[in-house]
mmCIF file of C-alpha atoms in Angstrom:
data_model
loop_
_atom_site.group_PDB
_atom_site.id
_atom_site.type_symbol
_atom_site.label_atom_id
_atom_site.label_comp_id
_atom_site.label_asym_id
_atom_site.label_seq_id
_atom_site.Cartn_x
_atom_site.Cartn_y
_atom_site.Cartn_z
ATOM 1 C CA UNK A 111 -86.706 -31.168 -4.272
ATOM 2 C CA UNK A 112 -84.296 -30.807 -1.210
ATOM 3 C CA UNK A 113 -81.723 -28.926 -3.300
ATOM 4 C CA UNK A 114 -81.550 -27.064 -6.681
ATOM 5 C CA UNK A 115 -79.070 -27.482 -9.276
ATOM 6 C CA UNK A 116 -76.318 -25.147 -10.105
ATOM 7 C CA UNK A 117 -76.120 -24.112 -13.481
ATOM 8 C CA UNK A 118 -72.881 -24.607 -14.851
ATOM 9 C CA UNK A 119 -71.471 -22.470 -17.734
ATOM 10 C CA UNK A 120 -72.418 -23.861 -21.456
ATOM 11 C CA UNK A 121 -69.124 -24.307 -22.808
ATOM 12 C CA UNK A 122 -67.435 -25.721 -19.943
ATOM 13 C CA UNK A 123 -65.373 -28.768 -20.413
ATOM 14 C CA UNK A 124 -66.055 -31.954 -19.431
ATOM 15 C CA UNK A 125 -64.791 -32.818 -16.172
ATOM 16 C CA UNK A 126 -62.402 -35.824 -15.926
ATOM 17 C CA UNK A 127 -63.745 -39.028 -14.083
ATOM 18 C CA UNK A 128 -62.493 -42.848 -13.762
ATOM 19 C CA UNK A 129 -65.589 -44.772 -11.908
ATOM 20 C CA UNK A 130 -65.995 -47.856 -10.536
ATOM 21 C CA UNK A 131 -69.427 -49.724 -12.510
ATOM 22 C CA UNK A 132 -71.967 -51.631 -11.102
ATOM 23 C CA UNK A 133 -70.528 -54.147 -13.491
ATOM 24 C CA UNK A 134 -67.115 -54.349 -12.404
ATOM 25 C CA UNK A 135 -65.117 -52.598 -14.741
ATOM 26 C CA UNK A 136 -63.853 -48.980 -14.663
ATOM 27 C CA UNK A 137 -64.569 -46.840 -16.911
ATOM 28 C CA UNK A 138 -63.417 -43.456 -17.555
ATOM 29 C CA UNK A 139 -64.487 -39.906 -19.724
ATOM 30 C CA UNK A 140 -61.809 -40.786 -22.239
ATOM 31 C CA UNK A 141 -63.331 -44.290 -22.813
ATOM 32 C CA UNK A 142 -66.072 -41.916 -24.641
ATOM 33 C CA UNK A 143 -63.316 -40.196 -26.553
ATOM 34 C CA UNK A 144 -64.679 -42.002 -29.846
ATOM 35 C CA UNK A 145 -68.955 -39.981 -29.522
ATOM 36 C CA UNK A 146 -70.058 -37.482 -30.926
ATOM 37 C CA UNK A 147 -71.495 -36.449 -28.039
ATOM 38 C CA UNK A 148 -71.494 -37.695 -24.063
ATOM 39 C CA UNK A 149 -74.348 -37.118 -22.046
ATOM 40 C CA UNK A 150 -73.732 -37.624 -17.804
ATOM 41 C CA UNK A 151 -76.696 -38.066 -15.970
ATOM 42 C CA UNK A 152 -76.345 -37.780 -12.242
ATOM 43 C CA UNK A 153 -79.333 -40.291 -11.134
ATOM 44 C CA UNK A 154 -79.989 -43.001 -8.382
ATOM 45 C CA UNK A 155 -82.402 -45.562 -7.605
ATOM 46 C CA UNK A 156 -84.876 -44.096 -4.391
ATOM 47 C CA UNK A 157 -85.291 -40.253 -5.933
ATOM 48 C CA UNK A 158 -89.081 -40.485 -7.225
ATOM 49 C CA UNK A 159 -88.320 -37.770 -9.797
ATOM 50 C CA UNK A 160 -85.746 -40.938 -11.193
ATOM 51 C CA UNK A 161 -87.791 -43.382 -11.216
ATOM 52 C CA UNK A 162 -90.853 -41.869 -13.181
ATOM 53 C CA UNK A 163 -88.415 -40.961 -15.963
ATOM 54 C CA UNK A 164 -85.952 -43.906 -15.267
ATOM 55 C CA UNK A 165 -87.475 -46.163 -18.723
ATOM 56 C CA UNK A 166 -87.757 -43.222 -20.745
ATOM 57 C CA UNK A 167 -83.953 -42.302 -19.731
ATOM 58 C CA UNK A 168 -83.476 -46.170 -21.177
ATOM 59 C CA UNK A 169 -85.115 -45.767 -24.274
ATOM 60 C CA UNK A 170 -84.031 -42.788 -25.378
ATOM 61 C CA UNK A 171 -80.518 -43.569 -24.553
ATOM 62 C CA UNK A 172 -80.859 -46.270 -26.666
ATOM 63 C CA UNK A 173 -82.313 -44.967 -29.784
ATOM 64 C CA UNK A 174 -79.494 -41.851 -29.566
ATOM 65 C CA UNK A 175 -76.504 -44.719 -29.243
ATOM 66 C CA UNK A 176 -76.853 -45.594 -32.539
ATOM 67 C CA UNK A 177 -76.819 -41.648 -33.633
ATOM 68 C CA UNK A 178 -73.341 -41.726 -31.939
ATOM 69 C CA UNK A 179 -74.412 -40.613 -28.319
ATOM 70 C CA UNK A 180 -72.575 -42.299 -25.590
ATOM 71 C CA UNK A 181 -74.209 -42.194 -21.944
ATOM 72 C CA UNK A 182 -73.018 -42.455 -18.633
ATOM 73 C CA UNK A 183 -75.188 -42.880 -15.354
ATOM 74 C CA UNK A 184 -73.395 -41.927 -11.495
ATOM 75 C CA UNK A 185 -74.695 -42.549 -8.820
ATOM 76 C CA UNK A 186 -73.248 -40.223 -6.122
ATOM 77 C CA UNK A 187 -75.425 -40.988 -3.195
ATOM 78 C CA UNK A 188 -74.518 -42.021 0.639
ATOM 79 C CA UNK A 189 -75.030 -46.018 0.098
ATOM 80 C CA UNK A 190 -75.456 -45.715 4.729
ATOM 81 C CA UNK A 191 -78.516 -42.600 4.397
ATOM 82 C CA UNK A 192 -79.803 -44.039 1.086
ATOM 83 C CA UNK A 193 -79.701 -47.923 1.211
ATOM 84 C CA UNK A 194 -81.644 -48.316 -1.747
ATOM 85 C CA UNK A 195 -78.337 -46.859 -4.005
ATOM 86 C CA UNK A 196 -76.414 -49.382 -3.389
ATOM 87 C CA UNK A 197 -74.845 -51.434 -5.893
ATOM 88 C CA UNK A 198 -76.876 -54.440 -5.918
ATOM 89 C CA UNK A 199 -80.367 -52.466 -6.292
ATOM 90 C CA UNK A 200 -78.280 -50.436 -8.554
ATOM 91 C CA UNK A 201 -78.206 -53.028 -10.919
ATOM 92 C CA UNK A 202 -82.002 -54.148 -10.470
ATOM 93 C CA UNK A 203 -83.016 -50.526 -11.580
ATOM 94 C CA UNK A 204 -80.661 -50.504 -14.498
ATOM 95 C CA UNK A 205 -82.394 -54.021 -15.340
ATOM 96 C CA UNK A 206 -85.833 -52.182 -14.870
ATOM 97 C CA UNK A 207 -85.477 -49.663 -16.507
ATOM 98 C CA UNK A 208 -83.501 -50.828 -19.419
ATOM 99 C CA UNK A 209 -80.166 -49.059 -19.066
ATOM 100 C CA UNK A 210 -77.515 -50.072 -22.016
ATOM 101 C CA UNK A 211 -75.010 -47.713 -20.320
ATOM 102 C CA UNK A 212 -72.288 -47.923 -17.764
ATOM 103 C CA UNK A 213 -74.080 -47.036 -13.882
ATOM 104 C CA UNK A 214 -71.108 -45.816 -11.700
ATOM 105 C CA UNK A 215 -70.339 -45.166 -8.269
ATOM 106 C CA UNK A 216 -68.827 -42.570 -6.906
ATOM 107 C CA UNK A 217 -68.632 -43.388 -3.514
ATOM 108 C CA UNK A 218 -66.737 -40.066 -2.248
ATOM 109 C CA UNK A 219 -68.771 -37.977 -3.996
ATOM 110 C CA UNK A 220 -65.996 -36.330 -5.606
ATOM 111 C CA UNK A 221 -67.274 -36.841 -9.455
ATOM 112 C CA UNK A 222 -70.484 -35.344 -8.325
ATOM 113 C CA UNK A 223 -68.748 -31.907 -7.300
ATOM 114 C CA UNK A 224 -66.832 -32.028 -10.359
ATOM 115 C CA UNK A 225 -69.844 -31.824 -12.459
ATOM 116 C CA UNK A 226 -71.983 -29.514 -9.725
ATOM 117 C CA UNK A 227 -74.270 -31.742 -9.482
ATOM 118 C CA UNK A 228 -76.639 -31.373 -6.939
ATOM 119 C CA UNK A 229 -79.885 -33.409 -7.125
ATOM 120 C CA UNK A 230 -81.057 -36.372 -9.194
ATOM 121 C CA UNK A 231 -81.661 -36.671 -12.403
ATOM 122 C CA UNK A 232 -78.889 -34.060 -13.001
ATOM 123 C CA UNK A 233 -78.111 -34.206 -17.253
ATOM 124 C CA UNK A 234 -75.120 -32.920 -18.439
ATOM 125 C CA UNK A 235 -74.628 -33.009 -22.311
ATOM 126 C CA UNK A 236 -71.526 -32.607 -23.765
ATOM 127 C CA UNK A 237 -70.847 -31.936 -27.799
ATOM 128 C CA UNK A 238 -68.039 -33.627 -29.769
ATOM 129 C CA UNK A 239 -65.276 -31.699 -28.565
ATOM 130 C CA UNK A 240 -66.395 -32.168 -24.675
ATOM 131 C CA UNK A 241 -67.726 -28.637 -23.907
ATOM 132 C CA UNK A 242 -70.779 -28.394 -22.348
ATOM 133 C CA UNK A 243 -73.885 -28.224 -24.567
ATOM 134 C CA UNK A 244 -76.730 -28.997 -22.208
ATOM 135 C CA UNK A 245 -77.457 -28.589 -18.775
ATOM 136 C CA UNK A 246 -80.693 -29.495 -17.035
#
């Protein structure tokens, strides 16, 4: 890995974020207001580490939905460095892989040092009341 990640305090609330998707709509932390729990996952489409997990990410996502667990996917990467993240091939790996969850952009990178997030896959779980119950 280039860079570790920083482990951020359980308990910590969730950090506030409106995204563009790789859908088209915005969506925001509060349009998850209604979960019992919220998991972030800081991903993108080259990382290798991504990729091997990317259809497991899918189907597990997908079985915890209906258990009340709403998912988000960013993408934080430099689209110019890392053609591969961009939008379009975005979507392809979402496709792939299965993803029933919003994929967002966050083109300056500011979501990403909201969270700390530092590498990909980057999870961040949060409980019903938004505080941090996971990180890894």
């Amino acid at each position: 890995m280039a860079i570790a990640s920083f482990m951020v305090s359980l308990g910590t609330p969730v950090p506030s974020f409106t995204l563009p998707s790789i859908g088209g709509e915005t969506v925001s932390d509060r349009d998850f207001a209604e979960a019992s729990a919220l998991l972030v996952v800081f991903m993108s489409n080259h990382c290798p580490y991504v990729r091997r997990i990317e259809s497991a990410i899918g189907a597990l996502t997908s079985e915890y939905a209906g258990k009340g667990l709403a998912t988000a996917a960013v993408c934080s990467n430099d689209t110019a460095n890392y053609p591969d993240d961009g939008a379009d091939h975005l979507r392809e790996q979402a496709d792939r892989a299965g993803f029933g969850f919003p994929y967002l952009v966050d083109e300056s990178q500011k979501t990403a040092r909201g969270f700390n997030a530092a590498c990909t896959p980057d999870f961040f779980l949060y409980d019903r009341e938004r505080k941090l119950a996971y990180r890894g």
